[in-house]
Amino acid sequence: MLVFQQISPLLYSFYDEPMIREATDNLETGILVGLRIINTVRYADDKAVVANSQKGLQQLMDNLNKVTREFGIKINVKKTKVMCISRKRNNKLKIYVDGQVEQVNQFRYLGIA
């Protein structure tokens, strides 16, 4: 049992990585960091999807939802949150994944708020 617990994250990555790449790699949406477009930040089963517009984020989430279903996984809408980082105040986002995703002012990623 101990050996399985130690290799479990690695096994999950072998399953998860192709799924996430299929859902996000060919999209031109995300944020520009250096000379590269970044649209996901991920560690094990914690993922953050990033875009520079509501339309881009919805496109990423639609693709991710479609591909994860093909892999037999369903996105948990209750655990999924959307956050807007902008100089403008009161930006309201409406992102849908089998229902509207809750918008928050902050969220915890890898245990850090």
XYZ file of C-alpha atoms in Angstrom:
113
model
C 0.000 0.000 0.000
C 2.821 2.435 0.823
C 4.441 1.941 -2.600
C 1.154 2.723 -4.371
C 0.740 5.912 -2.319
C 4.220 6.997 -3.372
C 3.689 6.411 -7.101
C 0.036 7.473 -7.223
C 0.775 11.130 -8.156
C 3.100 9.965 -10.925
C 0.493 7.574 -12.318
C -2.112 10.332 -12.231
C 0.243 12.618 -14.186
C 0.605 10.007 -16.940
C -3.172 10.061 -17.325
C -3.744 13.767 -16.739
C -1.000 15.375 -18.831
C -2.182 14.149 -22.286
C -5.745 15.154 -21.413
C -4.790 18.715 -20.424
C -2.487 19.120 -23.417
C -5.217 18.003 -25.804
C -7.632 20.493 -24.262
C -5.316 23.525 -24.203
C -2.253 23.266 -26.456
C -3.739 24.346 -29.777
C -5.595 27.341 -28.389
C -4.223 30.843 -28.926
C -5.793 32.127 -25.709
C -4.033 32.643 -22.413
C -1.608 35.216 -21.060
C 1.711 36.155 -22.598
C 4.683 35.384 -20.346
C 7.948 36.192 -22.058
C 7.420 34.927 -25.579
C 5.095 32.096 -24.606
C 1.326 31.891 -24.169
C 0.430 30.288 -20.828
C -3.114 29.022 -20.290
C -2.735 26.543 -17.441
C -0.837 26.257 -14.197
C -1.010 22.758 -12.778
C 0.356 20.517 -10.092
C -1.065 17.004 -9.657
C -4.850 17.419 -9.647
C -4.818 21.176 -8.844
C -5.258 23.299 -11.943
C -5.612 26.986 -12.673
C -6.748 27.998 -16.149
C -5.826 31.539 -17.191
C -6.877 33.817 -20.037
C -6.837 37.509 -20.830
C -10.565 37.752 -21.602
C -13.871 36.243 -20.563
C -14.325 34.869 -24.086
C -10.885 33.200 -23.974
C -11.532 31.706 -20.542
C -14.896 30.346 -21.647
C -13.245 28.819 -24.736
C -10.613 27.135 -22.535
C -13.238 25.831 -20.117
C -15.457 24.542 -22.948
C -12.509 22.669 -24.462
C -11.394 21.338 -21.087
C -14.932 20.175 -20.278
C -15.259 18.410 -23.645
C -11.897 16.638 -23.439
C -12.205 15.610 -19.783
C -15.569 13.995 -20.544
C -13.939 12.057 -23.391
C -11.423 10.785 -20.807
C -14.242 9.830 -18.412
C -13.781 12.726 -15.981
C -16.323 15.374 -15.024
C -15.331 18.849 -13.815
C -16.765 19.528 -10.357
C -18.561 22.873 -10.787
C -18.934 23.286 -7.012
C -15.142 23.208 -6.582
C -14.445 25.338 -9.676
C -14.077 29.087 -9.159
C -13.453 32.055 -11.431
C -11.479 35.131 -10.415
C -10.846 38.340 -12.339
C -7.575 40.194 -11.889
C -7.955 43.641 -13.425
C -7.256 47.297 -12.807
C -10.953 47.928 -13.376
C -13.173 47.457 -10.344
C -16.252 45.242 -10.194
C -15.564 43.061 -13.235
C -18.262 40.425 -13.310
C -17.457 37.253 -15.192
C -19.966 34.676 -16.321
C -18.241 31.384 -17.036
C -20.264 28.213 -17.511
C -19.313 24.562 -17.076
C -22.552 22.597 -16.699
C -23.871 25.615 -14.792
C -22.468 29.006 -13.860
C -19.111 28.976 -12.063
C -18.956 31.005 -8.845
C -16.853 34.183 -9.035
C -14.580 34.868 -6.056
C -12.190 37.656 -5.013
C -9.499 35.195 -3.921
C -8.954 31.454 -3.960
C -6.600 28.892 -2.568
C -4.147 27.172 -4.926
C -1.940 24.451 -3.448
C -3.067 25.508 0.021
C -1.994 29.141 -0.426
C -4.502 32.029 -0.558
